[in-house]
mmCIF file of C-alpha atoms in Angstrom:
data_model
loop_
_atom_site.group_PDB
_atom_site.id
_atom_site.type_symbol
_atom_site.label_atom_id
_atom_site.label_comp_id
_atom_site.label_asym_id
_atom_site.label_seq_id
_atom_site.Cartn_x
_atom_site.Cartn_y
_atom_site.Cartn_z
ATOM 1 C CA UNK A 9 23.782 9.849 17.598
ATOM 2 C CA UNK A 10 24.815 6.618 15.313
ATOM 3 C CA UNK A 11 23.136 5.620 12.345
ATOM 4 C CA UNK A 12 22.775 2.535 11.502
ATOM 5 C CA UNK A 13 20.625 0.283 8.319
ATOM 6 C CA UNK A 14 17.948 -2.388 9.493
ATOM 7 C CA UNK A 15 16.733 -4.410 6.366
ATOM 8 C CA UNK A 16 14.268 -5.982 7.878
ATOM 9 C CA UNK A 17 12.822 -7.847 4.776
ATOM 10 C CA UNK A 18 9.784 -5.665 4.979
ATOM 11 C CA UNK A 19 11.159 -2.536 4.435
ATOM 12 C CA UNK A 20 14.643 -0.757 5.314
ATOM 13 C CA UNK A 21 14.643 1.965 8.228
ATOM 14 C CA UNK A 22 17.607 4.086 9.606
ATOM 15 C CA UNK A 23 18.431 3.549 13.398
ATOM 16 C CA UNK A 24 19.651 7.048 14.379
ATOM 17 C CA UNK A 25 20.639 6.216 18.089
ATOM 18 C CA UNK A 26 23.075 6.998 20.696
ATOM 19 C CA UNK A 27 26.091 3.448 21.258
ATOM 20 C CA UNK A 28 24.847 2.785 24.954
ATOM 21 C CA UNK A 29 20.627 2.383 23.267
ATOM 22 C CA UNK A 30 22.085 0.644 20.130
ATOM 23 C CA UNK A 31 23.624 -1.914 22.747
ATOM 24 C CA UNK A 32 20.601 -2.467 24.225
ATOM 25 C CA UNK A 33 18.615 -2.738 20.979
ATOM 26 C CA UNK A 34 21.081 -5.199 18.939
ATOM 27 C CA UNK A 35 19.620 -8.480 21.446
ATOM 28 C CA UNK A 36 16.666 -7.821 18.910
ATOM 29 C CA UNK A 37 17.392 -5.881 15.758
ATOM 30 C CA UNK A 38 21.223 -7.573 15.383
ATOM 31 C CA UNK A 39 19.802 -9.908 12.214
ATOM 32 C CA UNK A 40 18.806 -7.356 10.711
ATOM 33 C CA UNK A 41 21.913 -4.853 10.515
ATOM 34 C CA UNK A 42 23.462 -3.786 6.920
ATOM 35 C CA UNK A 43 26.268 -1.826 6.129
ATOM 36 C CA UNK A 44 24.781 1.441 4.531
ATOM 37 C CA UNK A 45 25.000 2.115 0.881
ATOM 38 C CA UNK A 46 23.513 -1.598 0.531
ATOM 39 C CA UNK A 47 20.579 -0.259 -0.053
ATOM 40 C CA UNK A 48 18.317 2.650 -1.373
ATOM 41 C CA UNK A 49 17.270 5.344 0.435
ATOM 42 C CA UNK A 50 15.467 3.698 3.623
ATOM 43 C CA UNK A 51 11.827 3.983 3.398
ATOM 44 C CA UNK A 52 11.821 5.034 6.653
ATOM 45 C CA UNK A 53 14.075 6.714 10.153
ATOM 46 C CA UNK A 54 13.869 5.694 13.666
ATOM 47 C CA UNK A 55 15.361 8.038 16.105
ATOM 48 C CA UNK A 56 15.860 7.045 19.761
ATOM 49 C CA UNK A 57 16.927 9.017 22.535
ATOM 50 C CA UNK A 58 17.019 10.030 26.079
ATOM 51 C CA UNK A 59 16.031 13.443 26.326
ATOM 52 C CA UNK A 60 13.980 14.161 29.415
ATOM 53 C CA UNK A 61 13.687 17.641 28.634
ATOM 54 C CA UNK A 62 12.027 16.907 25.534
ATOM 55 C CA UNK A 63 9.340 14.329 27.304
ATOM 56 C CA UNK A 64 8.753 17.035 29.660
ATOM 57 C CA UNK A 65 8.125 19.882 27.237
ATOM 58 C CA UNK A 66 5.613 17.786 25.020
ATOM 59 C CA UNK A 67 3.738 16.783 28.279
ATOM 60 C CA UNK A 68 3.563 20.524 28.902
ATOM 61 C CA UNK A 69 2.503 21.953 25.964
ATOM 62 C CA UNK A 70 -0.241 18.924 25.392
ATOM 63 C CA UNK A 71 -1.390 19.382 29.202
ATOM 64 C CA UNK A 72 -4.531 21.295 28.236
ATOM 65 C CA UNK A 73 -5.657 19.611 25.011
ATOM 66 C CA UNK A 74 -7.963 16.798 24.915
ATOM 67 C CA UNK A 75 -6.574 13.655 22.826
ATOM 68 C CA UNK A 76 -7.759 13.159 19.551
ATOM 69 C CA UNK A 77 -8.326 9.186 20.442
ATOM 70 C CA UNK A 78 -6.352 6.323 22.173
ATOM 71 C CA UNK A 79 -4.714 3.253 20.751
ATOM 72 C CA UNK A 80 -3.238 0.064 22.583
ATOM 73 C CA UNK A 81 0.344 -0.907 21.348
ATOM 74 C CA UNK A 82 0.526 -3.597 24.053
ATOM 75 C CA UNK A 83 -1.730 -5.781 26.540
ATOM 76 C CA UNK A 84 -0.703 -3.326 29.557
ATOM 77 C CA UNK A 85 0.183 -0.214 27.475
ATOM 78 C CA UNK A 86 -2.575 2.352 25.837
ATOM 79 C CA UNK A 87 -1.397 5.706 24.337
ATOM 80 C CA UNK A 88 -3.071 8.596 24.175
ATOM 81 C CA UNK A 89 -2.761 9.919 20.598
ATOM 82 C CA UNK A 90 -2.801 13.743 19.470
ATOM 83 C CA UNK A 91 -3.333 14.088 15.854
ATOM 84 C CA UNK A 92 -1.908 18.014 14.149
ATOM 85 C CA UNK A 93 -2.041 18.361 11.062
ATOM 86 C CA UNK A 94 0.899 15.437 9.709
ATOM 87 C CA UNK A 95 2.155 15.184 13.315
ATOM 88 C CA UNK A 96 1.039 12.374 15.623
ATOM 89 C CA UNK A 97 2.344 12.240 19.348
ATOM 90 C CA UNK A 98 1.708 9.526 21.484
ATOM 91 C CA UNK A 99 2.328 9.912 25.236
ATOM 92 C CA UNK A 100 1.682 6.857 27.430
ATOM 93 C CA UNK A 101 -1.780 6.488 29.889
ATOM 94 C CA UNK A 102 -0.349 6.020 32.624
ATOM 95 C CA UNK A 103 3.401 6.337 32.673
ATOM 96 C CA UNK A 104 5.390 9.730 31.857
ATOM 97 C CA UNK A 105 8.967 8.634 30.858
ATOM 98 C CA UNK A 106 8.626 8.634 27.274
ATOM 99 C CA UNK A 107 6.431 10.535 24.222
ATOM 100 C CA UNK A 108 6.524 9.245 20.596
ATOM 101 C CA UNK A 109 6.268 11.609 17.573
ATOM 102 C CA UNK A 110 5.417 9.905 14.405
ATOM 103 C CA UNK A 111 5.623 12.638 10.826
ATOM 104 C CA UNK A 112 6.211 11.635 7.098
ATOM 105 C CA UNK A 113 9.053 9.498 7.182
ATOM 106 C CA UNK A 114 9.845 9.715 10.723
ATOM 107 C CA UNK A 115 9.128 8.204 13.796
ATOM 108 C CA UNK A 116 10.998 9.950 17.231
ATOM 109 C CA UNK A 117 11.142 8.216 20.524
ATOM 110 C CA UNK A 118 12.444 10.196 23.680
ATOM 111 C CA UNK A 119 12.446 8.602 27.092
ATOM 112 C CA UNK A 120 13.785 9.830 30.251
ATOM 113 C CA UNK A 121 16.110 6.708 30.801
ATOM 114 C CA UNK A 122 17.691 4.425 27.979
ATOM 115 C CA UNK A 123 16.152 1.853 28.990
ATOM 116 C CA UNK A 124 12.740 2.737 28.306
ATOM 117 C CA UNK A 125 13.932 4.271 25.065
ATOM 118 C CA UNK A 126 15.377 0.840 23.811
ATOM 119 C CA UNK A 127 12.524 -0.639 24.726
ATOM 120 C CA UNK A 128 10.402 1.376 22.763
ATOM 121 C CA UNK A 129 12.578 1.347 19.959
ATOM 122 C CA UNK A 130 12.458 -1.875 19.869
ATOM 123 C CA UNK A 131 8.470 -2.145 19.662
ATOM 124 C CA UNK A 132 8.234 0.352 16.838
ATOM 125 C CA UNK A 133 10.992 -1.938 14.863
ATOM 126 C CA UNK A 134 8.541 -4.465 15.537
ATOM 127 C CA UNK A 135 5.674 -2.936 14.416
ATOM 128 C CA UNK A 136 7.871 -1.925 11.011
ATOM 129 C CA UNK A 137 8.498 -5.840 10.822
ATOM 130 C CA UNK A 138 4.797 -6.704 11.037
ATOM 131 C CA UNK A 139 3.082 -3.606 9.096
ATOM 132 C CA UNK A 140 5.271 -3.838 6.135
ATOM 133 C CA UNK A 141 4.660 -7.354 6.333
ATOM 134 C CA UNK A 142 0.943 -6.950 5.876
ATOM 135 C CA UNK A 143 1.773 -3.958 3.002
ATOM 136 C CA UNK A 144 3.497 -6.468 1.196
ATOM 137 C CA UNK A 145 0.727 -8.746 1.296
ATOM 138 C CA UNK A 146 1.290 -11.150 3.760
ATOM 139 C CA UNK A 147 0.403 -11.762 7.998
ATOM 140 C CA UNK A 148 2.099 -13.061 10.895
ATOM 141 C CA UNK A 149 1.658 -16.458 11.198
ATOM 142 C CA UNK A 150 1.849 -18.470 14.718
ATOM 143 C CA UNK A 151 4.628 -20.247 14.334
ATOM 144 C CA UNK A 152 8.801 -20.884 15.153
ATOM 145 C CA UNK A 153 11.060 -20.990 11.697
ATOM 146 C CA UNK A 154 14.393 -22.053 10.666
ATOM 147 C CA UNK A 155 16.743 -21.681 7.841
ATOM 148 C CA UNK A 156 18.583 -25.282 7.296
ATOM 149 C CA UNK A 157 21.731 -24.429 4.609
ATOM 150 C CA UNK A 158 19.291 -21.744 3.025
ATOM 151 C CA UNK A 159 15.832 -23.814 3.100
ATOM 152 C CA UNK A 160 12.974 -22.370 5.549
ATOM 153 C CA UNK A 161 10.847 -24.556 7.499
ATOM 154 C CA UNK A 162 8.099 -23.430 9.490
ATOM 155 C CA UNK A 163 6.707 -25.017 12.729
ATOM 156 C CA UNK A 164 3.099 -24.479 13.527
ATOM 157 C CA UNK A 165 0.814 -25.560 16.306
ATOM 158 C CA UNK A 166 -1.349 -24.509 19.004
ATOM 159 C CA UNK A 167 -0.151 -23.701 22.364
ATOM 160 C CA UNK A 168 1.909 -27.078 24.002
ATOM 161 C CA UNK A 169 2.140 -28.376 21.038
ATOM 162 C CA UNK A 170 6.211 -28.484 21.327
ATOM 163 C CA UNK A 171 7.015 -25.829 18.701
ATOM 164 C CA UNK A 172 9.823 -24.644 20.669
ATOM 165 C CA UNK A 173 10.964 -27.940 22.437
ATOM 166 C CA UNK A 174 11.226 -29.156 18.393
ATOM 167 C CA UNK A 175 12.888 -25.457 17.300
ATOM 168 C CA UNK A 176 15.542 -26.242 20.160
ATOM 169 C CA UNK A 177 16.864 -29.700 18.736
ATOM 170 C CA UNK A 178 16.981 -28.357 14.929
ATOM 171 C CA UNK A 179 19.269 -25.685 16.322
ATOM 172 C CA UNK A 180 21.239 -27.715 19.000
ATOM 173 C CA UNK A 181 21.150 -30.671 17.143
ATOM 174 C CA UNK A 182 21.072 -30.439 13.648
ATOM 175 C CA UNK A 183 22.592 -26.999 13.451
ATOM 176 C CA UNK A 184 19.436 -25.246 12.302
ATOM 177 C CA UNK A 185 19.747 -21.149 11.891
ATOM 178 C CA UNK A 186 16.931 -19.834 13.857
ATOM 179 C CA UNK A 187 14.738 -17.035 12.642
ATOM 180 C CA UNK A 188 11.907 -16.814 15.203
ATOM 181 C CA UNK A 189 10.232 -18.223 17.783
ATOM 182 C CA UNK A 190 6.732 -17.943 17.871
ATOM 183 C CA UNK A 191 5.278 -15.248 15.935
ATOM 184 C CA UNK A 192 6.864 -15.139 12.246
ATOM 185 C CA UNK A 193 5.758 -12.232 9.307
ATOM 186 C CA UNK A 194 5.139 -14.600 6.040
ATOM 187 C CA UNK A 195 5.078 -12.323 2.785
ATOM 188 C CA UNK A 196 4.714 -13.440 -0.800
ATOM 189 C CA UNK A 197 7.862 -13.152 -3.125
ATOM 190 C CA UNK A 198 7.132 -12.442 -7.201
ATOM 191 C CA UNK A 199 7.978 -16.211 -7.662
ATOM 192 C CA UNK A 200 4.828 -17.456 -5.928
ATOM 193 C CA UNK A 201 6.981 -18.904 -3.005
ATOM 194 C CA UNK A 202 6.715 -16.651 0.886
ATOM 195 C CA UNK A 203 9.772 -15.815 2.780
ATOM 196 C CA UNK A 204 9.547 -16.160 6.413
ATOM 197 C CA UNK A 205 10.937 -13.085 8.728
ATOM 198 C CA UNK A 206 11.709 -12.787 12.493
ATOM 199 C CA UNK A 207 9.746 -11.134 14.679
ATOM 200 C CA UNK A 208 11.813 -9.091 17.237
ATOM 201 C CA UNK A 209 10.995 -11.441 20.370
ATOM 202 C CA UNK A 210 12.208 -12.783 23.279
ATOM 203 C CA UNK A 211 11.761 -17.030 22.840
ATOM 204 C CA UNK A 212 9.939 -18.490 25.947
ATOM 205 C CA UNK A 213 11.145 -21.790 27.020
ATOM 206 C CA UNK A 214 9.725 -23.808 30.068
ATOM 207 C CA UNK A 215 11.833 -25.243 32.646
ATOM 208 C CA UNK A 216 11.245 -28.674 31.409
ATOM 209 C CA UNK A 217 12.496 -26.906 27.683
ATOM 210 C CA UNK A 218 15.332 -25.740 29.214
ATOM 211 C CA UNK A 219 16.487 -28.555 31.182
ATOM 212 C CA UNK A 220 15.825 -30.996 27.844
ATOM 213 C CA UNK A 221 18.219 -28.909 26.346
ATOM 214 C CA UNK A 222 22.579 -29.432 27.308
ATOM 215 C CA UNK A 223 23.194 -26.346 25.573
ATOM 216 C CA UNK A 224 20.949 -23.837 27.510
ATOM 217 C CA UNK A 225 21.249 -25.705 30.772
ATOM 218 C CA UNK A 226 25.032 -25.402 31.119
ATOM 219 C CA UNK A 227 25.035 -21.704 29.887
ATOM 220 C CA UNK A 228 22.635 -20.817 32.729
ATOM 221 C CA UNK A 229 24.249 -21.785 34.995
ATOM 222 C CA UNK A 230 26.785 -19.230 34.446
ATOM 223 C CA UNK A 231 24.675 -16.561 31.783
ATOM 224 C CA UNK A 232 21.969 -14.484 33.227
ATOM 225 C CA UNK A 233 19.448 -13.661 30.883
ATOM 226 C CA UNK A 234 19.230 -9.918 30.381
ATOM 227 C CA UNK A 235 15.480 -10.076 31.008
ATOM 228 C CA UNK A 236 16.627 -11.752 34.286
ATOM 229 C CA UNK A 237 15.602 -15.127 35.409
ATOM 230 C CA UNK A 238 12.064 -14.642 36.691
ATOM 231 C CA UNK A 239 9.571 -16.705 35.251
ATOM 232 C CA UNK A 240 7.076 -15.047 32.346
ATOM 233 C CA UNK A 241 3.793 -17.144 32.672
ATOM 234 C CA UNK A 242 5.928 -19.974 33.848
ATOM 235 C CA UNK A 243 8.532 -19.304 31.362
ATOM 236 C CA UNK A 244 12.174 -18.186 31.140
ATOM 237 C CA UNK A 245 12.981 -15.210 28.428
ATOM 238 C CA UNK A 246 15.939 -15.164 26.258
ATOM 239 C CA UNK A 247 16.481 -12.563 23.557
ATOM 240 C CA UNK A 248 17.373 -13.120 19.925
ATOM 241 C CA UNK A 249 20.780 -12.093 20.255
ATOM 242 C CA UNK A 250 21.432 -14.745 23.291
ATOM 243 C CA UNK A 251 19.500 -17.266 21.320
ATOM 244 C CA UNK A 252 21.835 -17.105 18.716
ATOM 245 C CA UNK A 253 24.742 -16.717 20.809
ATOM 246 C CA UNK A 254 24.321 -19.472 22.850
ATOM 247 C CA UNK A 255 23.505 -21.612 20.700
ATOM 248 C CA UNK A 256 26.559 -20.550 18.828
ATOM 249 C CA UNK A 257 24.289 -20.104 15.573
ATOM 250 C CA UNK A 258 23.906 -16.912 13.511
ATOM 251 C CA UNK A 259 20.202 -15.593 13.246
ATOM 252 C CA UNK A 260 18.922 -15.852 9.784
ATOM 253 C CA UNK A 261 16.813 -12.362 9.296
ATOM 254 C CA UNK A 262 14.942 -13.943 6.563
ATOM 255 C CA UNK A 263 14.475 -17.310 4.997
ATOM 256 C CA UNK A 264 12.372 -18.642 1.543
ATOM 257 C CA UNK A 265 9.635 -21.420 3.142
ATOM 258 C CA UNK A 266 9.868 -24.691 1.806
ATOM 259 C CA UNK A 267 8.289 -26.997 4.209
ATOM 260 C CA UNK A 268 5.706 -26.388 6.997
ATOM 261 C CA UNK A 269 5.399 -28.730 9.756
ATOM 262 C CA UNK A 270 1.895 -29.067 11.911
ATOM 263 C CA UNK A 271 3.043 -30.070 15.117
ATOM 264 C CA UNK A 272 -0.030 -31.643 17.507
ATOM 265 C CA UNK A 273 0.297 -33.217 20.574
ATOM 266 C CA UNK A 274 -2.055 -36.211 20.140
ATOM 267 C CA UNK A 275 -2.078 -39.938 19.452
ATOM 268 C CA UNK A 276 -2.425 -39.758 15.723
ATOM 269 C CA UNK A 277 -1.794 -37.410 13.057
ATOM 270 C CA UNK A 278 -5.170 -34.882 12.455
ATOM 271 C CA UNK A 279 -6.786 -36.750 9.278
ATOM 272 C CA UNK A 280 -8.211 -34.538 6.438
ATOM 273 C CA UNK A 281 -7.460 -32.416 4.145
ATOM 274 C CA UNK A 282 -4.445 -30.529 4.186
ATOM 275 C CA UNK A 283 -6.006 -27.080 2.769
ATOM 276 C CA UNK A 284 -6.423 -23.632 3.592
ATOM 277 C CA UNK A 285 -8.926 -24.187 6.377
ATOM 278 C CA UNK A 286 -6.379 -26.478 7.980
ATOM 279 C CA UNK A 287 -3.327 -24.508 7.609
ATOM 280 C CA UNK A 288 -5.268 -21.218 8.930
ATOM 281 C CA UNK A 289 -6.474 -23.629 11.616
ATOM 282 C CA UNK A 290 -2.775 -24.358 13.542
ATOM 283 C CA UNK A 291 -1.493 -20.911 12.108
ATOM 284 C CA UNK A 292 -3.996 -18.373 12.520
ATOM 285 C CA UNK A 293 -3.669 -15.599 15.631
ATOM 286 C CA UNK A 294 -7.230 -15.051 15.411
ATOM 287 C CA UNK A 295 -9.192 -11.821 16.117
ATOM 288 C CA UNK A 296 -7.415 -11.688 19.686
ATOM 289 C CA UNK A 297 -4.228 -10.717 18.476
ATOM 290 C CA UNK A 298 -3.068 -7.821 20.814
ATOM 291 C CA UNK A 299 -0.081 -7.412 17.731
ATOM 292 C CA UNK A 300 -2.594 -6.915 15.362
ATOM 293 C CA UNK A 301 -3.061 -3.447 16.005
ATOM 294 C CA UNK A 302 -1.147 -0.261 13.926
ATOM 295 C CA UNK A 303 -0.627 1.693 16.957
ATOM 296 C CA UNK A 304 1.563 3.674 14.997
ATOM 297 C CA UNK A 305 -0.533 4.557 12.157
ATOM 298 C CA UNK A 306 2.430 2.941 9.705
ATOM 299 C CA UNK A 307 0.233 1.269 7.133
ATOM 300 C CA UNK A 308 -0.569 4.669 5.354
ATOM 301 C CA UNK A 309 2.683 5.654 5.256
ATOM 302 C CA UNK A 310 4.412 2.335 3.819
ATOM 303 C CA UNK A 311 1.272 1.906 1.899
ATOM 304 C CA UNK A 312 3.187 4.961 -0.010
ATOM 305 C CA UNK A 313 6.816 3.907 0.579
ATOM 306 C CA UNK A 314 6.945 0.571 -0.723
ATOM 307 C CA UNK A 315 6.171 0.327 -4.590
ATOM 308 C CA UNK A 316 5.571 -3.747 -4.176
ATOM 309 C CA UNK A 317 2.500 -2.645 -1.909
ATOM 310 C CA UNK A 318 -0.253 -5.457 -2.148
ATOM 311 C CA UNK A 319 -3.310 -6.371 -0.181
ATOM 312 C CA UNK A 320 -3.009 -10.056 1.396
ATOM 313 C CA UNK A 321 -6.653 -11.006 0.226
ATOM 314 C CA UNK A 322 -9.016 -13.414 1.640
ATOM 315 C CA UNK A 323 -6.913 -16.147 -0.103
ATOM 316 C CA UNK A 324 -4.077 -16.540 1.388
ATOM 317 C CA UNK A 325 -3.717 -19.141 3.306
ATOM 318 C CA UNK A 326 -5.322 -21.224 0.437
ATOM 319 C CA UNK A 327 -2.127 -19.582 -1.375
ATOM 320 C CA UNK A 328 0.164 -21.297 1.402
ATOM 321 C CA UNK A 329 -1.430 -24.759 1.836
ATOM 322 C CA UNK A 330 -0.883 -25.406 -2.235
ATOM 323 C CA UNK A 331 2.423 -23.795 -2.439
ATOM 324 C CA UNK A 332 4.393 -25.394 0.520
ATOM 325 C CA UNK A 333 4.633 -28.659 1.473
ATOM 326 C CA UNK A 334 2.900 -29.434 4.416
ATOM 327 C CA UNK A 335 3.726 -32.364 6.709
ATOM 328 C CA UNK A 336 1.044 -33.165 9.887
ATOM 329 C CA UNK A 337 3.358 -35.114 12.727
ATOM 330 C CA UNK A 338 1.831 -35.775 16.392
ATOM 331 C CA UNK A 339 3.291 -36.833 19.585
ATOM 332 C CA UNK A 340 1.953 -37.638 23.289
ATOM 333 C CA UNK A 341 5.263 -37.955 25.187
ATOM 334 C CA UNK A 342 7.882 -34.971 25.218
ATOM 335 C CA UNK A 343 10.772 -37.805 24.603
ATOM 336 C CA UNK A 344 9.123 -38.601 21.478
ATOM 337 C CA UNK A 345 10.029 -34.410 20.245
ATOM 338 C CA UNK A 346 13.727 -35.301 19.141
ATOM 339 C CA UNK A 347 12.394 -37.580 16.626
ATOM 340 C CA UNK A 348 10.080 -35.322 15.600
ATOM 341 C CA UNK A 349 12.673 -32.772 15.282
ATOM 342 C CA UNK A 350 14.976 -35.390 12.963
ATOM 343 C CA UNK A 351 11.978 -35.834 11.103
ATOM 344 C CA UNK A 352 11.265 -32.357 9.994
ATOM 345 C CA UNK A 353 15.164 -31.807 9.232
ATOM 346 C CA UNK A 354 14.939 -34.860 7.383
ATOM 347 C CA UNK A 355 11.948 -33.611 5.388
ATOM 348 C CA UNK A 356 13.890 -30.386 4.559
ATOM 349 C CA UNK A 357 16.750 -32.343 3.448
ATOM 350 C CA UNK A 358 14.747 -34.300 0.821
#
């Protein structure tokens, strides 16, 4: 197998995989690669592989023990969890192509097919993203961001409230560096500012999205997505890595916020002030985040790893609201997005 460095501004893991699952992994973890010696020791390995044989023998030998409990790592995907001693191996409730085996400083995937095993990878790199995240003292936030020449700007706002329509123009037309879509891990730095890092996820965009933008629309009509072009909840998939590439802009893995725009689709701007309780407001998952969950039991271990280990307190989003500036804008026709895009570049460039 290959080895390969993720620093994935949370913490730095070693991809041990074989090329054809590293092929399939780089549409998500491609920011995030570093030549090796960068870096110390990583705090952590991820090994990937197909090995049937081993998925078999692990269902075998656990066939007759009961669980020691279940967790749920996604909204269709529970795991039934045996604890032994330092050893924790997940096998899957109701499908039998892969088993995970998580030990000090290790977590193993083995699938029957590559294709489930990159996708696994890929959530447990996600999980590393958002746990460390949280170690370090910070929280995904619900919200696109952008690096514009090395300044972050976040875009918040509920559901239809254009984040992605806007994240589209800063890229397409103001040559923004995207760094995630819709779900983005905000962490305090030792200078009182946050840095803002990508979440490994496919960007949704509507039909509408798509068709507003002269970019994506040409490219599909000759690019098939490699999540295909069926529609997700009324939405069309594309990964990181085609993001970037059509776009023709290079993912930033990490960017320092300096502005946050509130987007909300309404006639006027939301009046008050803008504090805590209004940042954690348009920002906030809420107690019905399905990501919220270690499913992997990482916390305790990079709890240990990471010497900068903090806990985010109950203050946190007070900490945002006074540290960034925060800039309300509102909209009630999808023409008007554009301008609001220019507007939030313009803030940034101020």
């Amino acid at each position: 197998m290959d080895s390969r460095f993720l620093d994935l501004g949370t913490c730095v893991c070693r991809l041990s995989a074989s090329e054809e699952i590293q092929d399939a992994m780089r549409h998500y973890v491609s920011p995030f690669l570093v030549s090796a010696g960068i870096h110390e020791p990583p705090h952590l390995t991820v090994s990937v592989e197909r090995d049937a044989a081993t998925v078999a023998q692990v269902r075998q030998s656990l066939a007759d023990l009961p669980p020691t409990t279940v967790r749920t790592s996604h909204p269709e995907q529970r795991y039934r969890i045996w604890i032994i001693e330092d050893r924790e191996i997940l096998l899957p409730e109701h499908a039998a192509d892969h088993v995970i085996i998580r030990t000090p400083g290790l977590v193993a995937v083995a699938a029957e097919r590559a294709c489930v095993a990159a996708t696994i990878g890929i959530r447990v790199v996600r999980q590393l993203v958002m746990r460390g995240g949280e170690v370090r003292g910070g929280r995904c936030v619900h919200a696109a961001a952008v690096d514009i020449d090395g300044r972050g700007l976040l875009i918040a706002g509920h559901p239809g409230s254009g984040k992605t329509t806007a994240l589209t123009h800063l890229i397409e037309d103001h040559g923004a560096r995207p760094v995630s879509n819709d779900r983005t891990a905000l962490i305090p730095t030792d200078t009182a500012r946050w840095h803002a890092i990508g979440v490994p996820l496919a960007a949704r965009f509507t039909p509408e999205g798509i068709g507003g933008s002269p970019t994506l629309t040409a490219a599909l009509n000759h690019f098939e997505p490699s999540r295909g072009r069926h529609l997700v909840d009324g939405k069309i998939e594309l990964t990181p890595w085609e993001l970037a590439t059509l776009f023709n802009r290079s993912t930033a893995p990490v960017t320092e916020v300096a502005h946050l725009v509130i987007l909300t689709r309404s006639a006027q701007v939301s009046v008050g002030e803008r504090d805590g309780d209004f940042v954690q407001h348009h920002l906030d998952f809420g107690t019905e985040d399905f990501f919220a969950d270690d499913w992997l039991n990482l916390r305790s271990h990079l709890s240990e790893a990471l010497p900068e280990a903090q806990s985010a307190g109950d203050d946190l989003w007070e900490r945002l609201a006074e540290t960034v500036s925060v800039l309300p804008l509102a909209w009630t026709d999808p023409a008007e997005l554009p301008r609001i895009a220019a507007t939030a570049y313009r803030r940034v460039q101020t």
